[in-house]
Amino acid sequence: MAGGLAQARVRERRVEAGAGAGEGDRGETQLAEVAFRGATKRFDGRAAVDHLDLDIADGELLVLLGPSGCGKTTALRLVAGLEEPDEGAISIGGQVVNDVEPKDRDVAMVFQSYALYPHLSVERNIEFPLRQRQVPADERRRRAREAAGSLGLTDLLDRKPRQLSGGQRQRVALARAIVRQPKAFLMDEPLSNLDAALRLQTRADIVALQARLGTTTLYVTHDQVEAMTMGHRIAVMDMGVLQQVAAPSDLYDLPANAFVAQFLGSPGMNLLPAVLEPGQPSARVSGGHLPLGEGAAAAAARAAPLVVGVRPEHLFLSPAGTLGATVLLVELLGAEVQVLCRLEDQTKLVVRQDASAPRPAIGEGVRVAASPGTVHVFTGEDGTRLGGPG
Amino acid sequence: MLPARSRRVRAVREAALGYLLVLPALAVFGVFVFYPFAQNFRLALYETPPYPGLPSRYVGLHQVGQVLTSSSFLQSLGATLLFVVIVVPAGLLGGLLLAVAAHRRLRGMTVYRLVFSSTVVSSVAVSALVFGTLMDPVVGLLPWLGLNPSPPILQNTTWALPAIAVMAVWQFLGLAFVVMSAGLSAVPEEVLEAARVDGASERTVFWRVTVPLLSPTIFFGLVVATIYAFGTFGQVDILIGYSNAAFEHVNLLVYDILNTIQVTKTPGQAAVLSIALFVLTLGVTLVQLRFIERRVHYGS
Amino acid sequence: MRYALLTLGAVVVLAPLYLTVVNSLLPPSALAERPPPFFPLHPRWHDYPVAWSQGHLGVYLRNSAIQTVIIVCGQLVTSVLAGYAFAFVRFPFRRVLFVVFLATLMIPFEVTLVTNTQTISSLGWYNTFEGLAVPFLATGFGTFLVRQAFLQIPRDLREAATLDGYGHLRFMLRVAVPLARPALAALGVFSFLAAWNQYLWPLVVTGSGDNVRTVQIGLKLLQGTQVSHTDVALAGTVIAVAPLVVLLVAFQKQLVRSLTGGAVK
């Protein structure tokens, strides 16, 4: 369930953005939560979305995150009605919409390629959704201009899409989505075609926009930095299956399984096959051992084989380290240094430490230590979390 | 509440729309292409009497055999095949050469391109009149060039067919040029340049690089040219006619069909000839597809 | 060197038409001169009005225009409708039907001549514009061309329009057709040329009288009656060709582009 926690987060951000704690510019009091209930979609026998259960709170910005092919775009298209579920139900605002046509669902979509009508001017592009809904001409123009204004497009109204830069086209696509004041926004990797600097700026703009409007938003991306900075919550998917849905910090600090652990973070969590040391709260790995907290050790005792995980920033080089490794690469990242090491069994380990710490040489044998309370334990079979960190 | 319509209903409505959109064209095709084509087979089996109003007699394959073995058919078959063999390669080659020649970024090239494509405006009647005059023994150009065959070209049993062929080729040149030019512009310039840098002469570049890369276009042109050549008849109608001494040698199949419809008024025979024409055209096209398409180099 | 070849080619291609124009401007006696004059020093425009009136070319041009416009409009409309269906609408047997459409290209018109004349006769359309135009209101080539053009439209655009509430018909009219305009223009030009230059069918389906006779048949008649006045016949030819030349000059770019985007690649 989205729960009160999600709602609280939504309200928090909206207050930050300067909107009231109410419904914002939507002007309607309808709730627009979105829900997946056992939704399944298959292509050629393979499940692109596999029995998905997910709730998005009214006004929430939920990010669907995962590697390509994980089913996030398909899930988005199920909400839009561009795909129909083979099993299960999609509901918007509490009503099951499986049989409702896309045009009647009152959702707006921002495509990765923007999908602007090349033969229409910016103004006409933005007006387009309104023409179908029999909105009178002057009202149409007013709303289009308003939407354009809120995205800084007022000077570009007469241009055609091919005369615009990537960032400008993106904003036109956004304007077209907001002009309808829909129940929900569906965004399919809208930033992936922009260059890095523009991406940063537009990210912030989208977050502010969403907070101000208070519209429920489903945002698809494969970029975890985007996900971490934008979403109220993140739903991580892999191979059509929902791995975990939680707030960014929870996802990072308490990953539900090994996949989430190594997907988030740059680089992701180090994962090592391990065996519980008999009688001690410690896990034996290739080249040494890592300390476990009591709870983690107890949980680990019930299952074997194990995988332990620890993030690079929680490791450091120290002569008293419990793990022996050989240095492969040392990368200077400004304030930090990233050291790629190799364990006895050829597993790679990434250590990140402060640039001021003594730097090893390539090929040198070093000892690695883990800060206390940072080691996670997962089962070796399917990667589910057992316990930790600690 | 949002309006909901089950998936099946929506699919049915969409299918209905699809059929509705296709209907107009399909209706035209049904009545004027497929029905007549099928009807040919039925007509071929019936002999119609010379007087209208009397019932036609079922004679089965007898009529088919009769027509196909008649001397007039064999004659037109021969003339048509000869005609096609002359016109198709000549037209394609001409178009290709013109296209290659004009495919340069030199000054005034637009004018040349316009000129080369200009014969697309010529119709059968136009080319007939134009060349008819040129070949006229009295006022034409040929006497001046020293060509003065006797009997005059358009009544000359040896030269009448080639004369018609020249007209057909000229008329086809414009289209051949446009098609070949379009294909040429799809040949990537870098490949040609690479070949030149590798030291190949222009001729080698042409035969070893351009032509293979152009082969899909050439093949397309081949099919189009063949169908066009088999359908030629207008010049014969305008310039030659039945009373002409050279008629037998220029009695192209389509002309024969027309003759059978309008003059002798025997639709049964016309139908047989039509089927023969179709089989011929299709047969040649299939042969092309089979043997020549194999050597066509698709993809880049 | 290159220019020499080009000029030679141009001469070969243009010569017939050029000479036709020249000859039409010369007095009949001059035509028999050796060498024939290549340039009319004193152009005689006399033949043109003669060709016009004697050859009834005014009427025939009008008839050709009517026939051609009907055919072009018909082909554009049926091709857009069918092309749209094949590109965007889902219905059973869609692929089969498309092959059927393409199959019509394999059946040369001459093969259907026999029955078509009977059909037109029995419909009472002999010697009428309906008889001239109706069999050609649809074309497999046109449908193919338009479908290709429609398929170029990115799928995103269709989906965006769907979400914006646009059903098929509105999408076709407001988005697909405007975006396919180059292909449609090319098809229009191509159809115009083909229809205007038709010879066989008008010959068969028009009888005596001037009400529907097209300019191509008119030329034939002009040739027949003007055995001793070739220059008049030639003038008639020039008149008949003139509209197309104008069309060609205006639309040559579209013509090439249509064949590039069509079946060639």
mmCIF file of C-alpha atoms in Angstrom, chain B residues 98 109-120 174 177, chain C residues 6-7 9-15 17 248 252:
data_model
loop_
_atom_site.group_PDB
_atom_site.id
_atom_site.type_symbol
_atom_site.label_atom_id
_atom_site.label_comp_id
_atom_site.label_asym_id
_atom_site.label_seq_id
_atom_site.Cartn_x
_atom_site.Cartn_y
_atom_site.Cartn_z
ATOM 1 C CA LEU B 98 21.641 9.066 -69.324
ATOM 2 C CA MET B 109 22.837 19.800 -64.635
ATOM 3 C CA THR B 110 19.269 20.630 -63.708
ATOM 4 C CA VAL B 111 18.588 21.553 -67.280
ATOM 5 C CA TYR B 112 20.013 18.311 -68.566
ATOM 6 C CA ARG B 113 18.024 16.343 -66.058
ATOM 7 C CA LEU B 114 14.889 18.114 -67.090
ATOM 8 C CA VAL B 115 15.585 17.349 -70.713
ATOM 9 C CA PHE B 116 16.319 13.720 -70.095
ATOM 10 C CA SER B 117 13.162 13.161 -68.140
ATOM 11 C CA SER B 118 11.064 15.119 -70.597
ATOM 12 C CA THR B 119 9.787 12.187 -72.573
ATOM 13 C CA VAL B 120 7.531 11.182 -69.711
ATOM 14 C CA GLY B 174 12.135 9.619 -69.707
ATOM 15 C CA PHE B 177 15.939 8.006 -66.678
ATOM 16 C CA LEU C 6 25.591 15.104 -72.150
ATOM 17 C CA THR C 7 24.823 17.396 -74.991
ATOM 18 C CA GLY C 9 22.268 12.726 -75.140
ATOM 19 C CA ALA C 10 20.165 15.818 -74.804
ATOM 20 C CA VAL C 11 20.073 16.278 -78.533
ATOM 21 C CA VAL C 12 18.978 12.727 -79.095
ATOM 22 C CA VAL C 13 16.241 12.995 -76.520
ATOM 23 C CA LEU C 14 14.990 16.397 -77.392
ATOM 24 C CA ALA C 15 15.385 16.289 -81.125
ATOM 25 C CA LEU C 17 10.043 17.124 -79.945
ATOM 26 C CA LEU C 248 6.669 18.416 -65.567
ATOM 27 C CA GLN C 252 9.901 17.383 -61.489
#
